[in-house]
Amino acid sequence: MELGVMANCFSDKSWEDACKAAKDAGLSAIEPGSGGFVGKAHCDPAALLKNHDAVREFKETAEKNELKISALACHGNPLHPQKEISDEHTKDLEASIELASMIGVGVINCFAGCPGAGEDAKYPNWITCPWPTYFEEAVKWQWEKKVIPFWKKMAKKAKEVGIKFGLEMHPGDVVYNTEALLKLREEVGAEEISCNFDPSHLFWQGMDPIVSMRYLGNAIVHVHAKDSRINSSVVDFRGVNDWKHYRELAKRAWTFRTVGYGHGAEFWNNFVSTLRFIGYDGVISIEHEDPLMSVNEGLSKAIEFLGKVLIYEKPGEMWWA
């Protein structure tokens, strides 16, 4: 296993300085944003593709800092009912596919997206209940008319160049849990529909990330290291669904935390052991979104914590068996 970082925490730095910061921190991988909601601070695929020298320089900047680019992060909503948004995010995704194939990156992390509840919708509609029955009908329409056709098209594009999508299970997205991800993978019928596994979004929904990983198995192609913490006094009052801004920490039901500050070493030891058990031996990419810590402190603590947790060496022969 290798330890890396999602580069958005370095968005105030140039690509070269971000890579240097990752190297100086002792990391061996970096994951730049390439569009959608995460932006293009270090990697604008469409702009890079206009100049092959720029593409080469982008790749070589990571290499000279002894970093691999573990994935491109293009988390947007290509199914947004407002065409200008869906078109922009789709173009970002398509450009990311082309760039990734040129620089030898095999994974694009992204969201499946969320459409509206009908053709005349203005905003996405995240549906999490079946009744009244119009919700059930709307979900059926979303999947049959929007979700499956779009991802069949994208999976075909990705397969042509050997790319896999690391879909991240996320609230507000049609793929927000393990079942939905596996459903999309089955309906599309393509291994290109894979998973970027981030446990932070599962904890507060009441899911067990360890169980989820065992169900997903080899569908996991990339991993984010991010924790979350439940505010039990708020949850006991009004439950886990929460639209309050991430800055309103005391009023929120849950918040993102640096690894180790939501769940301790026992969980994370089990987490990396399960990854090894299911055959994942790739990059664990730290995603810093802890509102209580600076980037420097949060990243440093995550690196120190995970450095003791990750399994680096290949297992030896079972001499005792």
Tab-separated table of C-alpha atoms in Angstrom:
chain	number	residue	atom	x	y	z
A	1	MET	CA	0.000	0.000	0.000
A	2	GLU	CA	1.031	3.597	-0.571
A	3	LEU	CA	0.040	6.833	1.093
A	4	GLY	CA	-1.048	9.788	-1.018
A	5	VAL	CA	-3.052	12.995	-0.847
A	6	MET	CA	-5.950	14.601	-2.674
A	7	ALA	CA	-4.290	17.788	-3.894
A	8	ASN	CA	-7.227	20.138	-3.283
A	9	CYS	CA	-5.833	20.916	0.163
A	10	PHE	CA	-2.946	22.539	-1.755
A	11	SER	CA	-5.192	24.590	-4.044
A	12	ASP	CA	-3.359	27.770	-3.034
A	13	LYS	CA	-0.129	26.330	-4.457
A	14	SER	CA	1.064	25.753	-8.003
A	15	TRP	CA	1.173	22.179	-9.294
A	16	GLU	CA	4.934	22.129	-8.818
A	17	ASP	CA	4.697	23.427	-5.248
A	18	ALA	CA	1.852	21.023	-4.446
A	19	CYS	CA	3.950	18.090	-5.636
A	20	LYS	CA	6.936	19.322	-3.639
A	21	ALA	CA	4.777	19.670	-0.521
A	22	ALA	CA	3.503	16.107	-0.950
A	23	LYS	CA	7.030	14.778	-1.406
A	24	ASP	CA	8.357	16.728	1.588
A	25	ALA	CA	5.534	15.253	3.679
A	26	GLY	CA	6.787	11.769	2.826
A	27	LEU	CA	3.931	10.843	0.494
A	28	SER	CA	4.328	8.800	-2.674
A	29	ALA	CA	1.119	9.685	-4.563
A	30	ILE	CA	-1.018	12.682	-5.422
A	31	GLU	CA	-4.584	13.066	-6.736
A	32	PRO	CA	-5.238	16.367	-8.553
A	33	GLY	CA	-8.696	17.795	-9.156
A	34	SER	CA	-9.657	17.852	-12.835
A	35	GLY	CA	-13.094	19.449	-12.903
A	36	GLY	CA	-16.613	19.454	-11.553
A	37	PHE	CA	-17.170	20.739	-8.022
A	38	VAL	CA	-13.558	20.119	-6.966
A	39	GLY	CA	-12.235	22.527	-9.575
A	40	LYS	CA	-9.082	22.528	-11.678
A	41	ALA	CA	-6.520	24.288	-9.495
A	42	HIS	CA	-3.732	21.982	-10.662
A	43	CYS	CA	-5.165	20.175	-13.658
A	44	ASP	CA	-7.361	21.630	-16.388
A	45	PRO	CA	-7.602	18.690	-18.810
A	46	ALA	CA	-9.129	20.619	-21.711
A	47	ALA	CA	-6.405	23.279	-21.510
A	48	LEU	CA	-3.592	20.749	-21.133
A	49	LEU	CA	-4.804	18.708	-24.086
A	50	LYS	CA	-4.257	21.679	-26.388
A	51	ASN	CA	-0.507	21.451	-25.784
A	52	HIS	CA	1.311	18.108	-25.644
A	53	ASP	CA	4.343	19.793	-24.083
A	54	ALA	CA	2.114	20.957	-21.226
A	55	VAL	CA	0.819	17.408	-20.752
A	56	ARG	CA	4.364	16.073	-20.597
A	57	GLU	CA	5.418	18.787	-18.141
A	58	PHE	CA	2.399	18.061	-15.930
A	59	LYS	CA	3.315	14.388	-15.715
A	60	GLU	CA	7.038	15.018	-15.281
A	61	THR	CA	6.431	17.453	-12.428
A	62	ALA	CA	4.918	14.631	-10.402
A	63	GLU	CA	7.611	12.178	-11.472
A	64	LYS	CA	10.545	14.411	-10.527
A	65	ASN	CA	9.026	14.637	-7.053
A	66	GLU	CA	8.864	10.824	-6.952
A	67	LEU	CA	5.065	10.842	-6.955
A	68	LYS	CA	2.606	8.754	-8.875
A	69	ILE	CA	-0.689	10.333	-9.923
A	70	SER	CA	-3.097	7.892	-8.296
A	71	ALA	CA	-6.226	9.266	-9.990
A	72	LEU	CA	-7.798	12.378	-11.446
A	73	ALA	CA	-10.589	13.769	-9.257
A	74	CYS	CA	-13.522	14.990	-11.354
A	75	HIS	CA	-16.416	15.089	-8.887
A	76	GLY	CA	-19.322	16.849	-10.579
A	77	ASN	CA	-22.948	16.269	-11.502
A	78	PRO	CA	-23.112	15.283	-15.178
A	79	LEU	CA	-26.811	14.465	-14.670
A	80	HIS	CA	-27.788	17.912	-13.401
A	81	PRO	CA	-31.163	18.993	-14.874
A	82	GLN	CA	-29.726	22.394	-15.836
A	83	LYS	CA	-28.078	21.707	-19.176
A	84	GLU	CA	-25.280	24.234	-18.815
A	85	ILE	CA	-24.124	22.505	-15.618
A	86	SER	CA	-24.484	18.926	-16.876
A	87	ASP	CA	-22.741	19.821	-20.145
A	88	GLU	CA	-19.820	21.459	-18.337
A	89	HIS	CA	-19.349	18.545	-15.956
A	90	THR	CA	-19.674	15.998	-18.760
A	91	LYS	CA	-17.017	17.823	-20.768
A	92	ASP	CA	-14.747	17.824	-17.708
A	93	LEU	CA	-15.244	14.081	-17.384
A	94	GLU	CA	-14.578	13.410	-21.060
A	95	ALA	CA	-11.459	15.584	-21.054
A	96	SER	CA	-10.278	13.801	-17.909
A	97	ILE	CA	-10.640	10.453	-19.685
A	98	GLU	CA	-8.499	11.649	-22.576
A	99	LEU	CA	-5.839	13.191	-20.340
A	100	ALA	CA	-5.692	10.181	-18.022
A	101	SER	CA	-5.105	7.870	-20.975
A	102	MET	CA	-2.226	10.091	-22.164
A	103	ILE	CA	-0.403	10.226	-18.823
A	104	GLY	CA	-0.942	6.619	-17.786
A	105	VAL	CA	-3.475	7.192	-15.006
A	106	GLY	CA	-5.999	4.370	-14.784
A	107	VAL	CA	-8.671	5.852	-12.506
A	108	ILE	CA	-10.938	8.889	-12.599
A	109	ASN	CA	-12.694	9.530	-9.306
A	110	CYS	CA	-16.138	11.066	-9.673
A	111	PHE	CA	-19.783	11.120	-8.663
A	112	ALA	CA	-22.512	9.261	-10.517
A	113	GLY	CA	-24.588	12.454	-10.353
A	114	CYS	CA	-28.200	13.193	-9.535
A	115	PRO	CA	-30.920	14.212	-12.027
A	116	GLY	CA	-34.148	16.000	-11.289
A	117	ALA	CA	-37.422	14.137	-10.837
A	118	GLY	CA	-38.554	14.815	-14.412
A	119	GLU	CA	-37.609	16.510	-17.675
A	120	ASP	CA	-38.856	19.924	-16.528
A	121	ALA	CA	-36.901	19.907	-13.236
A	122	LYS	CA	-34.561	22.771	-12.382
A	123	TYR	CA	-32.681	21.196	-9.478
A	124	PRO	CA	-31.448	17.671	-8.665
A	125	ASN	CA	-33.793	15.523	-6.591
A	126	TRP	CA	-32.117	13.120	-4.154
A	127	ILE	CA	-34.812	10.597	-3.303
A	128	THR	CA	-34.433	8.412	-0.223
A	129	CYS	CA	-38.000	7.197	0.425
A	130	PRO	CA	-40.548	5.212	-1.643
A	131	TRP	CA	-43.808	6.815	-0.515
A	132	PRO	CA	-45.920	8.652	-1.551
A	133	THR	CA	-45.542	6.577	-4.687
A	134	TYR	CA	-44.498	9.487	-6.892
A	135	PHE	CA	-41.063	9.187	-5.272
A	136	GLU	CA	-40.821	5.562	-6.372
A	137	GLU	CA	-41.903	6.530	-9.883
A	138	ALA	CA	-39.375	9.367	-9.981
A	139	VAL	CA	-36.484	7.097	-8.943
A	140	LYS	CA	-37.441	4.627	-11.667
A	141	TRP	CA	-37.463	7.461	-14.215
A	142	GLN	CA	-34.112	8.793	-12.999
A	143	TRP	CA	-32.356	5.460	-13.371
A	144	GLU	CA	-33.978	4.301	-16.607
A	145	LYS	CA	-33.916	7.600	-18.498
A	146	LYS	CA	-30.838	9.351	-17.118
A	147	VAL	CA	-28.461	7.386	-14.907
A	148	ILE	CA	-28.062	4.096	-16.777
A	149	PRO	CA	-27.966	5.534	-20.338
A	150	PHE	CA	-25.363	8.155	-19.382
A	151	TRP	CA	-23.043	5.743	-17.627
A	152	LYS	CA	-23.335	3.151	-20.371
A	153	LYS	CA	-22.054	5.806	-22.752
A	154	MET	CA	-19.254	6.858	-20.405
A	155	ALA	CA	-18.220	3.280	-19.615
A	156	LYS	CA	-17.819	2.628	-23.327
A	157	LYS	CA	-15.545	5.678	-23.685
A	158	ALA	CA	-13.504	4.615	-20.674
A	159	LYS	CA	-13.132	1.027	-21.837
A	160	GLU	CA	-11.651	2.162	-25.150
A	161	VAL	CA	-8.667	3.675	-23.327
A	162	GLY	CA	-8.403	1.379	-20.303
A	163	ILE	CA	-9.821	3.759	-17.682
A	164	LYS	CA	-12.042	2.948	-14.697
A	165	PHE	CA	-14.354	5.318	-12.855
A	166	GLY	CA	-13.937	5.411	-9.094
A	167	LEU	CA	-17.486	6.393	-8.159
A	168	GLU	CA	-17.680	7.840	-4.680
A	169	MET	CA	-20.744	6.987	-2.600
A	170	HIS	CA	-21.970	10.385	-1.452
A	171	PRO	CA	-25.111	12.050	-0.063
A	172	GLY	CA	-27.107	13.961	-2.648
A	173	ASP	CA	-26.037	11.489	-5.330
A	174	VAL	CA	-27.953	8.548	-6.809
A	175	VAL	CA	-25.017	6.346	-5.798
A	176	TYR	CA	-24.948	7.052	-2.078
A	177	ASN	CA	-24.617	3.523	-0.711
A	178	THR	CA	-23.151	0.119	-1.532
A	179	GLU	CA	-26.341	-1.281	-3.012
A	180	ALA	CA	-26.740	1.631	-5.433
A	181	LEU	CA	-23.135	1.366	-6.620
A	182	LEU	CA	-23.456	-2.357	-7.258
A	183	LYS	CA	-26.803	-1.771	-8.996
A	184	LEU	CA	-25.239	0.724	-11.403
A	185	ARG	CA	-22.290	-1.590	-12.067
A	186	GLU	CA	-24.694	-4.436	-12.861
A	187	GLU	CA	-27.112	-2.371	-14.962
A	188	VAL	CA	-24.302	-0.880	-17.044
A	189	GLY	CA	-22.648	-4.288	-17.237
A	190	ALA	CA	-19.125	-2.912	-17.120
A	191	GLU	CA	-16.192	-3.155	-14.719
A	192	GLU	CA	-15.408	0.432	-15.681
A	193	ILE	CA	-18.083	1.342	-13.124
A	194	SER	CA	-15.966	0.926	-10.014
A	195	CYS	CA	-15.543	2.550	-6.609
A	196	ASN	CA	-13.429	5.200	-4.935
A	197	PHE	CA	-14.041	4.079	-1.370
A	198	ASP	CA	-14.456	6.876	1.180
A	199	PRO	CA	-15.718	5.618	4.560
A	200	SER	CA	-16.541	9.091	5.875
A	201	HIS	CA	-19.837	9.191	3.961
A	202	LEU	CA	-20.895	5.782	5.244
A	203	PHE	CA	-20.382	6.243	8.988
A	204	TRP	CA	-23.100	8.837	9.482
A	205	GLN	CA	-25.581	6.937	7.287
A	206	GLY	CA	-25.329	4.000	9.678
A	207	MET	CA	-23.389	1.728	7.319
A	208	ASP	CA	-20.411	-0.393	8.296
A	209	PRO	CA	-17.532	0.413	5.907
A	210	ILE	CA	-15.939	-2.969	6.568
A	211	VAL	CA	-19.072	-4.810	5.437
A	212	SER	CA	-19.357	-2.474	2.447
A	213	MET	CA	-15.790	-3.217	1.348
A	214	ARG	CA	-16.390	-6.954	1.515
A	215	TYR	CA	-19.441	-6.621	-0.746
A	216	LEU	CA	-17.616	-4.373	-3.207
A	217	GLY	CA	-14.451	-6.494	-3.383
A	218	ASN	CA	-12.471	-5.887	-6.551
A	219	ALA	CA	-14.830	-3.082	-7.564
A	220	ILE	CA	-12.720	-0.845	-5.294
A	221	VAL	CA	-10.054	0.821	-7.442
A	222	HIS	CA	-9.080	3.780	-5.244
A	223	VAL	CA	-9.433	4.742	-1.582
A	224	HIS	CA	-9.871	8.025	0.294
A	225	ALA	CA	-8.743	8.314	3.905
A	226	LYS	CA	-11.217	10.621	5.600
A	227	ASP	CA	-13.083	10.262	8.864
A	228	SER	CA	-16.350	11.662	10.193
A	229	ARG	CA	-17.779	12.174	13.642
A	230	ILE	CA	-21.404	11.934	14.757
A	231	ASN	CA	-22.716	14.711	17.013
A	232	SER	CA	-24.934	12.456	19.103
A	233	SER	CA	-26.691	15.271	20.966
A	234	VAL	CA	-27.924	16.650	17.633
A	235	VAL	CA	-28.731	13.232	16.146
A	236	ASP	CA	-30.782	12.285	19.208
A	237	PHE	CA	-32.809	15.453	18.638
A	238	ARG	CA	-33.384	15.395	14.858
A	239	GLY	CA	-31.572	12.517	13.142
A	240	VAL	CA	-28.651	12.352	10.718
A	241	ASN	CA	-30.026	14.044	7.597
A	242	ASP	CA	-28.654	17.557	7.715
A	243	TRP	CA	-28.742	20.574	5.402
A	244	LYS	CA	-26.935	22.946	7.770
A	245	HIS	CA	-23.723	24.425	6.383
A	246	TYR	CA	-20.506	22.586	7.153
A	247	ARG	CA	-19.325	25.684	9.059
A	248	GLU	CA	-22.169	25.373	11.603
A	249	LEU	CA	-20.300	22.680	13.511
A	250	ALA	CA	-22.213	22.831	16.790
A	251	LYS	CA	-25.562	22.565	14.999
A	252	ARG	CA	-24.646	19.773	12.591
A	253	ALA	CA	-25.483	16.090	13.065
A	254	TRP	CA	-22.046	15.059	11.799
A	255	THR	CA	-18.851	16.561	10.481
A	256	PHE	CA	-15.777	15.408	8.594
A	257	ARG	CA	-12.644	14.760	10.648
A	258	THR	CA	-9.025	13.869	10.132
A	259	VAL	CA	-8.484	10.105	10.325
A	260	GLY	CA	-8.276	8.998	13.929
A	261	TYR	CA	-10.465	11.826	15.212
A	262	GLY	CA	-13.744	10.179	14.287
A	263	HIS	CA	-12.738	6.549	14.695
A	264	GLY	CA	-9.656	5.169	16.388
A	265	ALA	CA	-6.828	2.847	15.454
A	266	GLU	CA	-8.936	-0.288	15.975
A	267	PHE	CA	-11.246	0.705	13.124
A	268	TRP	CA	-8.482	1.872	10.789
A	269	ASN	CA	-6.393	-1.257	11.450
A	270	ASN	CA	-9.415	-3.310	10.442
A	271	PHE	CA	-9.999	-0.997	7.464
A	272	VAL	CA	-6.569	-1.504	5.884
A	273	SER	CA	-6.561	-5.206	6.772
A	274	THR	CA	-9.880	-5.636	4.954
A	275	LEU	CA	-8.474	-3.821	1.927
A	276	ARG	CA	-5.580	-6.289	1.878
A	277	PHE	CA	-8.038	-9.159	2.381
A	278	ILE	CA	-10.112	-8.200	-0.696
A	279	GLY	CA	-7.009	-7.703	-2.821
A	280	TYR	CA	-6.595	-3.918	-2.779
A	281	ASP	CA	-2.969	-2.918	-2.385
A	282	GLY	CA	-2.962	0.527	-3.981
A	283	VAL	CA	-2.960	4.140	-2.848
A	284	ILE	CA	-4.719	5.411	0.266
A	285	SER	CA	-5.312	9.077	-0.573
A	286	ILE	CA	-5.741	11.453	2.372
A	287	GLU	CA	-8.574	13.925	1.845
A	288	HIS	CA	-8.313	16.781	4.327
A	289	GLU	CA	-11.682	18.364	5.112
A	290	ASP	CA	-11.410	18.730	8.882
A	291	PRO	CA	-12.932	22.088	9.936
A	292	LEU	CA	-11.149	22.016	13.299
A	293	MET	CA	-7.609	21.790	11.934
A	294	SER	CA	-5.380	23.625	9.513
A	295	VAL	CA	-4.317	21.792	6.363
A	296	ASN	CA	-0.801	21.463	7.732
A	297	GLU	CA	-1.852	20.005	11.075
A	298	GLY	CA	-4.636	17.819	9.699
A	299	LEU	CA	-2.456	16.368	6.972
A	300	SER	CA	0.510	15.870	9.312
A	301	LYS	CA	-1.620	14.058	11.872
A	302	ALA	CA	-3.217	11.890	9.178
A	303	ILE	CA	0.188	10.930	7.770
A	304	GLU	CA	1.533	10.079	11.218
A	305	PHE	CA	-1.572	8.079	12.125
A	306	LEU	CA	-1.842	6.152	8.862
A	307	GLY	CA	1.897	5.563	8.734
A	308	LYS	CA	1.452	3.191	11.661
A	309	VAL	CA	-1.702	1.615	10.233
A	310	LEU	CA	-0.920	0.930	6.569
A	311	ILE	CA	0.431	-2.459	5.519
A	312	TYR	CA	3.386	-1.816	3.246
A	313	GLU	CA	5.074	-5.159	2.674
A	314	LYS	CA	3.766	-8.187	0.819
A	315	PRO	CA	2.691	-11.004	3.140
A	316	GLY	CA	5.196	-13.784	3.649
A	317	GLU	CA	4.731	-17.516	3.385
A	318	MET	CA	2.578	-19.127	6.071
A	319	TRP	CA	5.442	-21.048	7.646
A	320	TRP	CA	3.127	-21.953	10.540
A	321	ALA	CA	0.494	-23.603	8.324
